[in-house]
PDB file of C-alpha atoms in Angstrom:
ATOM      1  CA  MET A  28     107.820  83.217 238.988  1.00 55.00           C
ATOM      2  CA  THR A  29     107.307  86.405 241.251  1.00 63.00           C
ATOM      3  CA  GLY A  30     109.038  89.261 243.122  1.00 78.00           C
ATOM      4  CA  ARG A  31     110.874  90.202 239.818  1.00 94.00           C
ATOM      5  CA  SER A  32     110.825  93.463 238.790  1.00 98.00           C
ATOM      6  CA  VAL A  33     110.841  94.980 235.165  1.00 98.00           C
ATOM      7  CA  PHE A  34     111.754  98.604 233.921  1.00 99.00           C
ATOM      8  CA  TRP A  35     109.857  99.481 231.046  1.00 99.00           C
ATOM      9  CA  ILE A  36     109.977 101.723 228.059  1.00 99.00           C
ATOM     10  CA  SER A  37     106.774 102.404 226.378  1.00 98.00           C
ATOM     11  CA  GLY A  38     106.139 102.688 222.836  1.00 96.00           C
ATOM     12  CA  TRP A  39     105.509 105.631 220.350  1.00 95.00           C
ATOM     13  CA  THR A  40     102.169 107.078 221.436  1.00 93.00           C
ATOM     14  CA  ILE A  41     101.342 104.823 224.372  1.00 93.00           C
ATOM     15  CA  PRO A  42     101.949 106.516 228.015  1.00 93.00           C
ATOM     16  CA  ALA A  43     104.451 104.785 230.376  1.00 96.00           C
ATOM     17  CA  HIS A  44     101.652 104.847 232.929  1.00 94.00           C
ATOM     18  CA  THR A  45      99.652 102.824 230.142  1.00 94.00           C
ATOM     19  CA  LEU A  46     101.861 100.541 229.782  1.00 96.00           C
ATOM     20  CA  ALA A  47     102.977  99.816 233.550  1.00 98.00           C
ATOM     21  CA  GLY A  48      99.210  99.090 234.357  1.00 97.00           C
ATOM     22  CA  MET A  49      99.130  96.649 231.422  1.00 96.00           C
ATOM     23  CA  ALA A  50     101.936  94.650 232.562  1.00 98.00           C
ATOM     24  CA  THR A  51     101.115  94.681 236.262  1.00 98.00           C
ATOM     25  CA  LYS A  52      97.653  93.054 235.093  1.00 97.00           C
ATOM     26  CA  ALA A  53      99.610  90.617 232.899  1.00 97.00           C
ATOM     27  CA  MET A  54     102.220  89.910 235.611  1.00 96.00           C
ATOM     28  CA  PRO A  55     100.670  91.228 238.905  1.00 95.00           C
ATOM     29  CA  GLY A  56     103.652  89.481 241.173  1.00 93.00           C
ATOM     30  CA  TRP A  57     105.838  91.671 239.715  1.00 96.00           C
ATOM     31  CA  ARG A  58     107.376  95.313 240.163  1.00 97.00           C
ATOM     32  CA  HIS A  59     106.753  97.288 236.882  1.00 98.00           C
ATOM     33  CA  ASP A  60     108.191 100.705 236.580  1.00 98.00           C
ATOM     34  CA  ALA A  61     108.034 102.722 233.106  1.00 98.00           C
ATOM     35  CA  VAL A  62     109.384 105.535 231.204  1.00 98.00           C
ATOM     36  CA  ASP A  63     108.150 107.014 227.981  1.00 97.00           C
ATOM     37  CA  ALA A  64     110.555 106.291 225.071  1.00 97.00           C
ATOM     38  CA  GLY A  65     112.574 109.629 224.638  1.00 97.00           C
ATOM     39  CA  PRO A  66     116.006 110.886 224.495  1.00 97.00           C
ATOM     40  CA  ASP A  67     117.208 109.699 228.278  1.00 97.00           C
ATOM     41  CA  ALA A  68     114.695 106.362 228.328  1.00 98.00           C
ATOM     42  CA  ALA A  69     117.877 103.935 227.431  1.00 97.00           C
ATOM     43  CA  ALA A  70     119.950 105.873 230.428  1.00 98.00           C
ATOM     44  CA  ARG A  71     117.321 105.349 232.478  1.00 98.00           C
ATOM     45  CA  ALA A  72     116.627 101.863 232.060  1.00 98.00           C
ATOM     46  CA  ILE A  73     120.518 101.256 232.372  1.00 98.00           C
ATOM     47  CA  ALA A  74     120.261 103.343 235.829  1.00 98.00           C
ATOM     48  CA  SER A  75     117.395 101.356 236.908  1.00 98.00           C
ATOM     49  CA  PRO A  76     118.015  98.252 239.097  1.00 98.00           C
ATOM     50  CA  ALA A  77     115.276  96.070 238.062  1.00 98.00           C
ATOM     51  CA  ASP A  78     115.752  92.421 237.239  1.00 98.00           C
ATOM     52  CA  PHE A  79     114.513  92.909 233.889  1.00 98.00           C
ATOM     53  CA  LEU A  80     114.262  95.754 231.117  1.00 99.00           C
ATOM     54  CA  GLY A  81     111.325  95.777 229.173  1.00 99.00           C
ATOM     55  CA  GLY A  82     110.366  97.421 226.229  1.00 99.00           C
ATOM     56  CA  PHE A  83     107.391  97.515 224.065  1.00 98.00           C
ATOM     57  CA  SER A  84     107.403  98.393 220.049  1.00 98.00           C
ATOM     58  CA  PHE A  85     110.048 101.489 219.813  1.00 98.00           C
ATOM     59  CA  GLY A  86     110.757 101.287 223.445  1.00 98.00           C
ATOM     60  CA  ALA A  87     111.834  97.806 222.315  1.00 98.00           C
ATOM     61  CA  HIS A  88     114.039  98.977 219.659  1.00 97.00           C
ATOM     62  CA  LEU A  89     115.804 101.333 222.113  1.00 97.00           C
ATOM     63  CA  LEU A  90     116.901  98.324 224.357  1.00 97.00           C
ATOM     64  CA  LEU A  91     118.702  96.694 221.242  1.00 95.00           C
ATOM     65  CA  GLY A  92     121.059  99.172 221.530  1.00 87.00           C
ATOM     66  CA  ILE A  93     122.029  98.913 224.815  1.00 94.00           C
ATOM     67  CA  ASP A  94     125.022  97.499 226.220  1.00 93.00           C
ATOM     68  CA  ASP A  95     123.388  95.841 229.576  1.00 97.00           C
ATOM     69  CA  PRO A  96     123.484  92.186 230.884  1.00 97.00           C
ATOM     70  CA  ARG A  97     120.342  92.362 232.141  1.00 98.00           C
ATOM     71  CA  PRO A  98     117.674  89.674 230.464  1.00 97.00           C
ATOM     72  CA  ARG A  99     115.541  91.775 228.017  1.00 98.00           C
ATOM     73  CA  ILE A 100     111.605  91.380 227.893  1.00 98.00           C
ATOM     74  CA  LEU A 101     110.781  92.616 224.115  1.00 98.00           C
ATOM     75  CA  LEU A 102     107.515  93.359 222.908  1.00 99.00           C
ATOM     76  CA  ALA A 103     106.681  93.900 219.102  1.00 98.00           C
ATOM     77  CA  PRO A 104     110.257  94.762 218.856  1.00 98.00           C
ATOM     78  CA  PHE A 105     112.190  96.265 215.690  1.00 97.00           C
ATOM     79  CA  VAL A 106     115.428  96.239 214.527  1.00 96.00           C
ATOM     80  CA  ASP A 107     114.618  98.741 211.686  1.00 97.00           C
ATOM     81  CA  LEU A 108     111.123  99.935 210.838  1.00 97.00           C
ATOM     82  CA  LYS A 109     111.552 100.449 207.390  1.00 97.00           C
ATOM     83  CA  SER A 110     110.561  98.291 205.002  1.00 97.00           C
ATOM     84  CA  GLU A 111     113.064  99.540 202.402  1.00 97.00           C
ATOM     85  CA  ALA A 112     115.743  98.106 205.290  1.00 95.00           C
ATOM     86  CA  GLY A 113     114.879  94.758 205.037  1.00 95.00           C
ATOM     87  CA  LEU A 114     114.963  94.080 208.516  1.00 95.00           C
ATOM     88  CA  GLY A 115     111.427  93.229 209.652  1.00 96.00           C
ATOM     89  CA  GLY A 116     109.739  96.396 209.482  1.00 97.00           C
ATOM     90  CA  ALA A 117     106.676  96.753 207.252  1.00 97.00           C
ATOM     91  CA  VAL A 118     106.332 100.768 207.185  1.00 97.00           C
ATOM     92  CA  ALA A 119     107.478 102.540 204.040  1.00 98.00           C
ATOM     93  CA  THR A 120     110.211 105.351 204.688  1.00 98.00           C
ATOM     94  CA  VAL A 121     107.534 107.753 203.104  1.00 98.00           C
ATOM     95  CA  GLN A 122     105.027 106.609 205.461  1.00 97.00           C
ATOM     96  CA  ILE A 123     107.247 107.617 208.820  1.00 98.00           C
ATOM     97  CA  ARG A 124     107.985 111.178 206.955  1.00 98.00           C
ATOM     98  CA  GLN A 125     104.184 111.772 206.372  1.00 97.00           C
ATOM     99  CA  GLN A 126     103.622 110.786 210.193  1.00 97.00           C
ATOM    100  CA  LEU A 127     106.112 113.173 211.395  1.00 98.00           C
ATOM    101  CA  ARG A 128     104.960 116.298 209.234  1.00 97.00           C
ATOM    102  CA  GLN A 129     101.282 115.095 210.238  1.00 97.00           C
ATOM    103  CA  LEU A 130     102.485 115.573 214.033  1.00 96.00           C
ATOM    104  CA  ARG A 131     104.292 118.714 213.252  1.00 96.00           C
ATOM    105  CA  ARG A 132     100.899 120.311 211.890  1.00 96.00           C
ATOM    106  CA  ASP A 133      98.245 118.496 213.545  1.00 95.00           C
ATOM    107  CA  PRO A 134      99.675 116.504 216.989  1.00 93.00           C
ATOM    108  CA  ALA A 135      96.287 115.392 218.259  1.00 90.00           C
ATOM    109  CA  SER A 136      95.246 113.670 214.635  1.00 92.00           C
ATOM    110  CA  ALA A 137      98.589 112.275 214.338  1.00 93.00           C
ATOM    111  CA  VAL A 138      98.575 110.581 217.513  1.00 93.00           C
ATOM    112  CA  ALA A 139      94.483 109.498 217.226  1.00 90.00           C
ATOM    113  CA  ASP A 140      95.506 108.219 213.920  1.00 93.00           C
ATOM    114  CA  PHE A 141      98.521 106.055 214.520  1.00 93.00           C
ATOM    115  CA  ARG A 142      96.695 104.269 217.539  1.00 92.00           C
ATOM    116  CA  ARG A 143      93.947 103.458 215.039  1.00 92.00           C
ATOM    117  CA  ARG A 144      96.411 101.897 212.698  1.00 91.00           C
ATOM    118  CA  ILE A 145      97.908  99.684 215.728  1.00 91.00           C
ATOM    119  CA  GLY A 146      94.451  98.867 217.178  1.00 88.00           C
ATOM    120  CA  ALA A 147      94.858 100.858 220.380  1.00 85.00           C
ATOM    121  CA  ALA A 148      92.456 103.099 222.231  1.00 79.00           C
ATOM    122  CA  PRO A 149      92.033 106.879 221.668  1.00 79.00           C
ATOM    123  CA  PRO A 150      94.224 108.610 223.899  1.00 76.00           C
ATOM    124  CA  ALA A 151      92.644 108.776 227.290  1.00 72.00           C
ATOM    125  CA  ALA A 152      91.768 112.317 229.097  1.00 64.00           C
ATOM    126  CA  GLU A 153      94.347 111.501 231.844  1.00 68.00           C
ATOM    127  CA  ASP A 154      97.019 110.744 229.380  1.00 71.00           C
ATOM    128  CA  GLY A 155      96.937 115.150 229.102  1.00 68.00           C
ATOM    129  CA  PRO A 156      98.891 116.766 226.071  1.00 77.00           C
ATOM    130  CA  PHE A 157     101.298 114.454 224.246  1.00 86.00           C
ATOM    131  CA  ASP A 158     105.189 115.803 224.398  1.00 93.00           C
ATOM    132  CA  VAL A 159     105.471 116.597 220.597  1.00 95.00           C
ATOM    133  CA  GLU A 160     109.176 117.391 220.499  1.00 96.00           C
ATOM    134  CA  ARG A 161     109.597 114.074 222.054  1.00 96.00           C
ATOM    135  CA  LEU A 162     107.161 112.215 219.933  1.00 97.00           C
ATOM    136  CA  ALA A 163     108.923 113.926 216.709  1.00 98.00           C
ATOM    137  CA  TRP A 164     112.274 112.557 218.005  1.00 98.00           C
ATOM    138  CA  GLY A 165     111.077 109.055 217.892  1.00 98.00           C
ATOM    139  CA  LEU A 166     110.128 109.882 214.455  1.00 98.00           C
ATOM    140  CA  GLU A 167     113.397 110.922 213.276  1.00 98.00           C
ATOM    141  CA  ARG A 168     115.018 108.063 215.186  1.00 97.00           C
ATOM    142  CA  MET A 169     113.041 105.665 213.475  1.00 97.00           C
ATOM    143  CA  LEU A 170     114.320 107.311 209.885  1.00 97.00           C
ATOM    144  CA  GLU A 171     117.815 106.279 211.109  1.00 95.00           C
ATOM    145  CA  ASN A 172     119.179 103.299 209.628  1.00 90.00           C
ATOM    146  CA  SER A 173     120.266 100.538 211.978  1.00 85.00           C
ATOM    147  CA  GLY A 174     122.390  96.938 211.669  1.00 82.00           C
ATOM    148  CA  ALA A 175     121.671  93.326 213.013  1.00 80.00           C
ATOM    149  CA  PRO A 176     121.322  93.804 216.584  1.00 88.00           C
ATOM    150  CA  ALA A 177     123.956  92.218 218.952  1.00 85.00           C
ATOM    151  CA  PRO A 178     122.269  88.715 220.385  1.00 90.00           C
ATOM    152  CA  LEU A 179     120.268  89.481 223.547  1.00 94.00           C
ATOM    153  CA  PRO A 180     121.450  88.311 227.261  1.00 95.00           C
ATOM    154  CA  GLU A 181     120.462  84.918 228.190  1.00 94.00           C
ATOM    155  CA  GLY A 182     117.159  84.719 229.756  1.00 94.00           C
ATOM    156  CA  SER A 183     115.454  87.346 227.204  1.00 96.00           C
ATOM    157  CA  ILE A 184     112.037  86.991 225.970  1.00 96.00           C
ATOM    158  CA  ALA A 185     111.158  88.697 222.585  1.00 97.00           C
ATOM    159  CA  VAL A 186     107.715  88.217 221.147  1.00 98.00           C
ATOM    160  CA  ALA A 187     105.468  89.876 218.250  1.00 98.00           C
ATOM    161  CA  GLY A 188     102.122  89.163 216.647  1.00 97.00           C
ATOM    162  CA  ASN A 189     101.854  87.027 213.448  1.00 97.00           C
ATOM    163  CA  ALA A 190      99.354  90.011 212.432  1.00 97.00           C
ATOM    164  CA  ASP A 191     101.126  93.246 213.425  1.00 97.00           C
ATOM    165  CA  PRO A 192     100.391  95.898 210.753  1.00 96.00           C
ATOM    166  CA  LEU A 193     103.893  97.580 211.245  1.00 97.00           C
ATOM    167  CA  LEU A 194     106.435  94.253 211.224  1.00 98.00           C
ATOM    168  CA  ASP A 195     106.880  91.174 209.490  1.00 97.00           C
ATOM    169  CA  ALA A 196     107.139  89.000 212.074  1.00 97.00           C
ATOM    170  CA  ALA A 197     108.663  86.270 210.083  1.00 96.00           C
ATOM    171  CA  LYS A 198     111.285  87.825 208.249  1.00 96.00           C
ATOM    172  CA  LEU A 199     112.261  89.569 211.791  1.00 95.00           C
ATOM    173  CA  ALA A 200     112.611  86.243 213.303  1.00 95.00           C
ATOM    174  CA  GLY A 201     115.221  85.389 210.978  1.00 93.00           C
ATOM    175  CA  ILE A 202     117.459  88.543 212.821  1.00 92.00           C
ATOM    176  CA  LEU A 203     115.918  88.122 216.295  1.00 92.00           C
ATOM    177  CA  THR A 204     116.411  84.348 216.848  1.00 87.00           C
ATOM    178  CA  SER A 205     114.945  84.373 220.037  1.00 89.00           C
ATOM    179  CA  LEU A 206     111.748  86.127 218.826  1.00 96.00           C
ATOM    180  CA  ARG A 207     108.870  84.121 219.592  1.00 97.00           C
ATOM    181  CA  ILE A 208     105.616  84.994 217.100  1.00 98.00           C
ATOM    182  CA  VAL A 209     102.407  84.892 219.102  1.00 97.00           C
ATOM    183  CA  ASP A 210      98.904  85.279 217.873  1.00 96.00           C
ATOM    184  CA  ALA A 211      98.172  88.996 218.197  1.00 96.00           C
ATOM    185  CA  GLY A 212      98.616  92.277 216.633  1.00 96.00           C
ATOM    186  CA  HIS A 213     100.656  95.327 217.893  1.00 96.00           C
ATOM    187  CA  GLN A 214      98.380  95.892 220.819  1.00 94.00           C
ATOM    188  CA  PRO A 215     100.690  95.557 224.292  1.00 95.00           C
ATOM    189  CA  GLU A 216      97.805  93.428 226.445  1.00 96.00           C
ATOM    190  CA  PRO A 217      98.257  90.192 223.984  1.00 96.00           C
ATOM    191  CA  LEU A 218     102.026  90.366 223.788  1.00 98.00           C
ATOM    192  CA  LEU A 219     101.738  90.491 227.558  1.00 98.00           C
ATOM    193  CA  ALA A 220      99.733  88.027 228.070  1.00 97.00           C
ATOM    194  CA  ALA A 221     101.979  85.859 225.529  1.00 96.00           C
ATOM    195  CA  THR A 222     105.031  86.763 227.752  1.00 96.00           C
ATOM    196  CA  ALA A 223     103.625  85.847 231.624  1.00 95.00           C
ATOM    197  CA  ALA A 224     103.047  82.446 229.801  1.00 94.00           C
ATOM    198  CA  LEU A 225     106.296  82.001 228.753  1.00 91.00           C
ATOM    199  CA  LEU A 226     107.877  83.577 232.131  1.00 87.00           C
ATOM    200  CA  GLN A 227     105.264  80.414 233.743  1.00 81.00           C
ATOM    201  CA  ASP A 228     107.021  78.005 231.744  1.00 67.00           C
ATOM    202  CA  VAL A 229     110.474  79.237 232.358  1.00 58.00           C
ATOM    203  CA  GLY A 230     109.974  79.713 236.001  1.00 52.00           C
TER     204      GLY A 230
END
């Protein structure tokens, strides 16, 4: 399957240009546009003319809440990240609150610590300074309660890793019934590779 297009919403601390580059490498025949996860990201996805709407982690979470008939490509999605919610998230509320306090106090350290936790590379020089207010908005959004999402549109693909430190993939699969569990953690690259293989199977 080639010649299709995806509009991506990136994850928390993973810049949009980084995710777009990874997606282009995994699916080189597709057009990939991306935006950072922020208050206007979902609206920008809806306004996009892309064939698919894609999201990684927090970006995937934002796409679960929109009303749009186009199929989704969701990498490491979560319904509610808080473990106490029982919806497949594996992060305690107190940890998210601590991350928010650290972000306000020392943004560079907060970003580096989180990326280390998920096995991602440290921020590159070209990433520039992170938008602290946008990142804080993301954490505050993660602290909100979320209910079970509506079924995904036909043709959607959702993948999560069996070794993801932020998610209980098995529990999440009971909520997102189209979820595929793959041999991965919370890094975009192996999830994109798995997605590309799935798209070839259905294409």
